């Protein structure tokens, strides 16, 4: 069972004596093995030592005991050794580790309430350590003593924690002309909500240089410049320094008002998992979190701290009643009364799946292969389903059910993807879908369940993630926050009242089946068709109907000529969906505010994403997939949710869960890229900033109403009035001359984007290049842009067909995507121009086999083994023929070249000093920590001249040609359409130019 919170306390009833008497039996599943003969630890006497400080601000226990064991040694006797008061908010203990260099620790109140790091224990090292709210850091929070130096010789530094969110802050400083403190510096003390402070002796100096860190290696050093502070009082907030400042905490009045009691607490059990949701509490200064208490089962009471209004647990006991209450907390430590209790009864445990873990490397290193899972490769025919449109669509005649490909098929063809050179796969949504034609995944119904039509025995979603990771391939899951299917969303709201099922419609709508639960897989034994609505349909108006004019003919006919009735199926204005959960309007203006608050189509029920219950439902659902180890989310219809809602609710919750599961190093590389549909060629989508892709890469720059619905309108109006000329700009994608600089991501929202402007212009690669770079100064960091030519929705210029520009144009487009800034992405089959010129999507009005979403499996039958990314060890059958195609060879070599040159993966770029008028640029990536320095000159198709470049030896990764530059100039002849030159500066050592990479092919030579 994965730990659900880093601060996980478990309480047992009864006096301490009773607990001690039966400790081995009661705590065996919870605490480490105990040695009743172990003596209490005393202060250090020799060998390695450690001093641990434990925060008392969240627990408020009357006593604190440290129960611990050195690595390889015995545990202290329960409850451990008493900790000593250190300073306000902290207790401490110094222990002798002997020859050990690490130790395990838990904390308790001596009365049976424990903090054991969610069942994992705390793994600690030597030196000074702090443990606060589950976070481990390294500093002395009480450093400096109780007496501050005199004001005339001191500096008092206030540091804002509101943005960084650190629980421990250290000040690492040097008085002017004096030595720096020892890393990580001195601990800063809490001053008031959102601020910590420290007063330091300047030793006669007039000021100091300062940096800040969290004790775990994350620093704020003013983007490498350090902070210059003066004597007296200074404040540092979001990199802004205010000298001789007023005390930001001077006017703070002690907060004694508790938050309101959490309401509408609801527990729902699925198998042995429980999801708990509630409405957010309010507070005069702001709610900082919640404390969830769970009772039931054999393990007794459990208390968990959470930051959002959704809490989920897995691996609970089967067939057991669990009861939950919730308490709201504020920054001052005030707690609300406990909520009303909510209970849920678990079912039987599902078969266990091996836990996954995200890979966590820089996403810019990983080219993406995009597949519609249901149309890629059929590994298990038993889960194929055609649905009630199978015959009408023409799919049945082709023996081509809409749900055909599956996870088992994708697992079987991972080596094909790796042989092409891709190290990330973007898959369409995996949640249980529900509509008449739902193979694509964008009609979600049960967001907490993986669609059974994609899974097989031994090939669950978890198995796919694990198998991909074993080959070094990431999984990016397509997710939908904007809408559900027109049948609603299970667990949130499902309308159960529908219109007339007469003799004409009986083929289309299933007969009512009491007790039936939709799963997409179950087949009606009477008709041989999949059930789609047998649990929902009503042929007589039921009590409580809210749909207007139920069952009355509308006066219109369906395309088949059938009579249409009111309430025949859901729509936003029928009264079938409550405004609490769903918006109740149709889009009128695609560039207006209503495009973020109305329905896109009748089969896409638009969530009221500004409602806390909807937010909780979606956050809880997608937490499940983060826990499984997916490496990122592609966000569908991102533009149809206000940016302020993303920035306030969904993106922080997502990042919090990733951080909780996988830690800071991996969390920063969880890749989120949004579909912001801007199908125009201009930089700003018809002049609307709110509907332009780059707009979604930024944080908010203004406070709005606490109510999310009001805030969305306020934000829309505010930003539209500011207009395109007053939007933030960034140099993160651009070199400074020939030099790489550390990017500034302090204003990054957390959402990257699909490069819609390049996509729309890939009818001609030169247009794509020029239009793409034209938007980069308004994007927070365009080196993270996802770049593709066509997709499951559109080709360039909003074409409704798959790209049909020809092989030469494809080769040229690929050469540009694989060398220019951004992350190259290819839609499945484009490596062989699969279905070029075919309509991408015509719904059930034509067979899938005739469309851009045709089944691809016939082209990858046979066997293939990849020896590395872009390299085939062996292949046989049709897949061998596929891998021998010209564009495949071109693609493999592009991936080999990109993988070998860091500048092409993560580098900033510049066209300064580059002439020739073509697709030519220079790129550089420098990482001082790893010693990487990579500089490359690139030209695709066209001749180019580079001036003002560093002198030295340059080697072309395509041809192997060597040029020595002595006057800062390098001129290159046109390599030809689809070909390119990538001259890498040979800096020696680990930064030596790689030379010629791969073998010549039809284009790269």
Coordinates of C-alpha atoms in Angstrom, one line a residue, residues 5 105 163 179 196 218 325 694 733 809 828 920 936 993:
X5 CA 0.4 11.2 3.3
X105 CA 13.0 6.8 13.3
X163 CA 5.4 31.0 -3.5
X179 CA 33.1 34.5 4.9
X196 CA 10.1 33.5 8.1
X218 CA 16.5 23.4 -3.5
X325 CA -14.5 12.7 9.7
X694 CA 0.9 30.7 -25.0
X733 CA 13.9 29.9 -25.3
X809 CA 7.7 17.4 -47.4
X828 CA 0.9 6.8 -35.4
X920 CA 18.7 27.9 -40.0
X936 CA 25.3 23.3 -32.6
X993 CA 31.6 16.5 -31.1

